[in-house]
Structure formats: C-alpha cells, structure tokens
C-alpha cells in the first residue's frame, strides 16, 4: 500500500467507469487530481485518464475517497460485500461515496456496515445526465455524516455545480429516486403530448414555444424536445431500461414510506412499451418513438413518419 496522503490531498479512486463514472473520472483528472480506477471492461480506466487497478481490492486500498458509479443496488452490494470487495478492504477514516441510483434501504444497511469499520459511506445521487457530467455541472443530493460530506468538497467540485446535503444515510438516494420519478413523468407525458400534436398537424417548434410559455413547461419541454423534434435524441444518456428501474425504485420507496403511488402507472406503461418495441438499451428519449410506433409510425421529425 502506498503512503497515505495528507487530508488536504486525498487519493481518489473510482469503481465503475462507464457512461457516468468515466465522465466523472475525466473531470477529476482534468482538474489535476490523479485517479485510480477499476472497471471489469478492459480499457475503460485508461479511456477516462485514470490509472487502471487490477481489482476492487487494489483500488479500495489505494483510495482515501472512493467513488462508486454502478448500475443498481444488486451490483453495488456485490461490489461492496464480496469476499474481495470494498467493505473487506476498507479502513478507518476512509470515505466511500455512492454516486449510483440505489435503493435507500440498501444504502442504510451498507452505511451501518462501513461504520463498524470506522469508514463513512455517503450516498450521493446525481442529476443532470451526461451533458452536465461532461461540463462538470452535475447536481448532487447527498446523505450521510455531515463531517464526511464537508471533507468531500474538493473531491466533488470538479464534476458538480451544486451539492445539497439532504440528511442522514439514505436521504441522498431517496431524494434522487423522487427526482428521477418526476423526470420519468415529464419525459413520458411530454412525448405523448408531442406525438398527439404531430398527429393533429401542429408545428412542433411552435407547440414547444407554447408549452414553454405556459403551465405545461417542464425539463423535457425545455431541454430535451427542442432537440428531439429536429432528430437529435441526445444519445448517451439514461436508457429506457434504466429509467424503468428508477420508476420501480420510486414505487418501492413509497411502499416503504406508506405513501400511495397514484401516478406511477403512466411512466411505467410508457417505458415498458419502449422496452417491448426494441428501445430498451437506447436513450430513454426514444420513448417518443415507441409512442409514435403505437400511433402508426409517427415521428416528430423528417416529415412526421417513418
């Protein structure tokens, strides 16, 4: 193990260097901070400008601040709780930051396990997508020990513009799940409305102008559909499968809280349709094409049909 650095210059490790983790690592490296990374896909660490670790154990032992960017709680628990995983190789004073979208109940359990070893497990849901990651303007919603969150300021700064401390362990991931549900609702509902508008013969740009000047304005009308109506689906972001996963996380969290979930059927039906029609692994913005397919082949661009 290398000699520990001072608290002012913590060594940074990243596990999971895919769509978001790779972008985050590149931002940290570009800021002048070296990163050691691990990903089961060969070449991803080097592609992100990081030094490749041979194993989860190696990157865990080398890092003072260890960032996780993984698909879901099942994978997170495998990486953390495996025989040669993060927990077994963690140490007192270390901070593990989970940037994934995860089940808050799992997050709380992992926090307790790390606390027994004197390490801090911080949940830090992210919002803004690939474009914000590239620019370093992600929004983070963070849960965990206040002292640990405060000490992460320099580590999080290269890839985030806003960091909200939401409370105890699990609060960050709960906030992320709530945010992502609203994202799913606005995307699916706006897709349906614009397909209807196209079917009615309305001009797409003019319809968006009306929505953005009126009470129907939302993130999708402002930031997604002005591109989609011209055929740019903003590839590289959250897939339909991952969006469905987030909606399911929302439903499960509300069940745990005892809150009725009366509005989940719409996005669940929309993204299930996208999955069934071949858009599962494409960006979730393609839900508009799935709805268009069901409406007889309507597209918002190229004359309105394929």
Coordinates of C-alpha atoms in Angstrom, one line a residue, residues 86-278:
X86 CA -14.8 -2.8 -0.9
X87 CA -16.0 -3.5 2.7
X88 CA -13.4 -6.2 3.3
X89 CA -10.6 -3.8 2.2
X90 CA -11.9 -0.6 3.7
X91 CA -10.3 1.1 6.7
X92 CA -11.0 3.7 9.4
X93 CA -11.1 7.3 8.1
X94 CA -11.9 6.3 4.5
X95 CA -14.9 7.8 2.7
X96 CA -16.9 5.8 0.2
X97 CA -19.2 7.8 -2.0
X98 CA -22.0 6.0 -3.9
X99 CA -22.9 8.1 -6.9
X100 CA -25.3 5.4 -8.2
X101 CA -29.1 5.4 -8.2
X102 CA -29.8 2.9 -5.5
X103 CA -32.4 1.6 -3.1
X104 CA -32.2 3.8 0.0
X105 CA -32.9 0.8 2.3
X106 CA -29.8 -1.0 0.9
X107 CA -27.8 2.3 1.3
X108 CA -28.6 2.5 5.0
X109 CA -27.5 -1.1 5.6
X110 CA -24.2 -0.5 3.8
X111 CA -23.7 2.6 5.8
X112 CA -24.0 0.7 9.1
X113 CA -21.6 -2.0 7.9
X114 CA -18.9 0.6 7.0
X115 CA -19.4 2.5 10.2
X116 CA -18.4 -0.7 12.1
X117 CA -15.0 -0.4 10.4
X118 CA -14.7 3.3 11.1
X119 CA -15.3 4.2 7.4
X120 CA -18.0 6.6 6.1
X121 CA -20.5 5.5 3.4
X122 CA -22.0 8.6 1.8
X123 CA -24.9 8.3 -0.7
X124 CA -24.7 11.0 -3.4
X125 CA -27.4 10.8 -6.1
X126 CA -26.5 12.8 -9.2
X127 CA -28.7 14.7 -11.6
X128 CA -28.0 16.4 -14.9
X129 CA -27.1 13.5 -17.2
X130 CA -24.1 13.0 -19.5
X131 CA -24.0 16.6 -20.7
X132 CA -23.7 18.0 -17.2
X133 CA -21.1 15.4 -16.3
X134 CA -19.0 16.5 -19.3
X135 CA -19.3 20.2 -18.2
X136 CA -18.8 19.5 -14.5
X137 CA -22.2 20.9 -13.6
X138 CA -23.9 17.9 -12.1
X139 CA -26.3 18.4 -9.1
X140 CA -25.6 16.1 -6.2
X141 CA -28.1 15.2 -3.4
X142 CA -26.1 13.8 -0.5
X143 CA -26.9 11.8 2.6
X144 CA -24.6 10.7 5.4
X145 CA -22.3 12.0 8.2
X146 CA -22.0 15.8 8.0
X147 CA -18.3 15.7 8.7
X148 CA -17.6 13.3 5.8
X149 CA -19.8 15.3 3.4
X150 CA -17.8 18.5 4.3
X151 CA -14.5 16.8 3.7
X152 CA -15.6 15.8 0.2
X153 CA -15.8 19.4 -1.1
X154 CA -12.6 19.3 -3.2
X155 CA -13.3 15.8 -4.5
X156 CA -16.8 16.6 -5.7
X157 CA -16.0 20.1 -7.1
X158 CA -14.6 19.1 -10.5
X159 CA -17.8 17.4 -11.6
X160 CA -20.6 19.2 -9.6
X161 CA -22.1 22.7 -9.6
X162 CA -24.5 22.2 -6.7
X163 CA -24.2 19.9 -3.7
X164 CA -27.2 19.5 -1.4
X165 CA -26.7 17.9 2.0
X166 CA -30.1 16.2 2.5
X167 CA -29.6 14.5 5.9
X168 CA -28.7 11.1 7.3
X169 CA -27.7 8.0 5.3
X170 CA -30.2 7.2 2.6
X171 CA -31.5 10.8 2.3
X172 CA -29.5 11.4 -0.8
X173 CA -30.7 8.3 -2.6
X174 CA -34.3 8.9 -1.5
X175 CA -34.1 12.4 -3.0
X176 CA -32.6 11.0 -6.2
X177 CA -35.4 8.5 -6.6
X178 CA -38.0 11.2 -6.1
X179 CA -36.3 13.5 -8.6
X180 CA -35.9 10.7 -11.2
X181 CA -39.6 9.8 -10.9
X182 CA -40.6 13.4 -11.9
X183 CA -38.0 13.2 -14.7
X184 CA -39.7 10.0 -15.9
X185 CA -43.2 11.5 -15.7
X186 CA -42.3 14.7 -17.6
X187 CA -40.4 12.8 -20.3
X188 CA -43.2 10.2 -20.9
X189 CA -46.0 12.7 -20.7
X190 CA -44.3 15.2 -23.0
X191 CA -43.6 12.5 -25.5
X192 CA -47.2 11.5 -25.6
X193 CA -48.4 15.2 -26.0
X194 CA -46.0 15.9 -28.8
X195 CA -46.9 12.7 -30.7
X196 CA -50.6 13.9 -30.4
X197 CA -49.6 17.3 -31.6
X198 CA -47.8 15.9 -34.6
X199 CA -50.8 13.7 -35.4
X200 CA -53.0 16.8 -35.2
X201 CA -50.8 18.6 -37.7
X202 CA -49.3 21.1 -35.3
X203 CA -45.8 22.6 -35.9
X204 CA -43.5 21.1 -33.3
X205 CA -41.4 24.1 -32.6
X206 CA -44.4 26.3 -32.2
X207 CA -46.1 23.8 -29.9
X208 CA -43.0 23.7 -27.8
X209 CA -42.9 27.5 -27.7
X210 CA -46.5 27.5 -26.3
X211 CA -45.7 24.8 -23.7
X212 CA -42.6 26.6 -22.5
X213 CA -44.5 29.9 -22.2
X214 CA -47.4 28.2 -20.4
X215 CA -48.2 26.0 -17.5
X216 CA -47.1 22.8 -19.2
X217 CA -43.4 23.8 -19.1
X218 CA -41.0 21.2 -17.7
X219 CA -37.5 19.9 -18.0
X220 CA -38.4 17.8 -21.1
X221 CA -40.0 20.6 -23.0
X222 CA -37.2 23.0 -22.2
X223 CA -34.1 20.8 -22.6
X224 CA -35.0 17.6 -24.5
X225 CA -37.7 18.1 -27.1
X226 CA -36.3 21.2 -28.8
X227 CA -33.5 18.8 -29.9
X228 CA -35.7 15.7 -30.5
X229 CA -38.1 17.5 -32.9
X230 CA -35.0 18.1 -35.1
X231 CA -33.9 14.4 -34.9
X232 CA -31.3 14.8 -32.2
X233 CA -32.1 12.3 -29.4
X234 CA -29.2 13.5 -27.2
X235 CA -27.7 10.0 -27.3
X236 CA -25.5 8.8 -24.4
X237 CA -27.9 9.3 -21.5
X238 CA -30.1 7.1 -19.4
X239 CA -31.6 4.2 -21.3
X240 CA -35.3 3.1 -21.2
X241 CA -34.3 0.1 -19.1
X242 CA -32.6 2.2 -16.5
X243 CA -35.4 4.7 -16.5
X244 CA -37.8 1.8 -15.7
X245 CA -35.5 0.7 -12.9
X246 CA -35.7 4.2 -11.4
X247 CA -39.5 4.2 -11.5
X248 CA -39.6 0.8 -9.8
X249 CA -37.2 2.2 -7.1
X250 CA -39.6 5.0 -6.6
X251 CA -42.6 2.7 -6.2
X252 CA -40.7 0.5 -3.7
X253 CA -39.6 3.5 -1.7
X254 CA -43.1 4.9 -1.5
X255 CA -44.3 1.5 -0.4
X256 CA -41.7 1.5 2.4
X257 CA -42.9 5.0 3.4
X258 CA -46.5 4.1 3.4
X259 CA -47.3 6.7 0.7
X260 CA -49.7 5.9 -2.1
X261 CA -48.2 6.0 -5.5
X262 CA -51.0 7.1 -7.8
X263 CA -49.1 8.4 -10.7
X264 CA -46.6 5.7 -11.5
X265 CA -48.7 3.8 -14.0
X266 CA -48.1 6.3 -16.8
X267 CA -44.3 6.2 -16.9
X268 CA -44.3 2.5 -16.2
X269 CA -46.5 1.8 -19.2
X270 CA -44.6 4.2 -21.4
X271 CA -41.1 2.8 -20.7
X272 CA -42.4 -0.8 -20.7
X273 CA -43.7 0.0 -24.2
X274 CA -40.3 1.3 -25.2
X275 CA -38.6 -1.8 -23.9
X276 CA -41.0 -4.1 -25.7
X277 CA -40.6 -2.3 -29.1
X278 CA -36.8 -2.5 -29.1

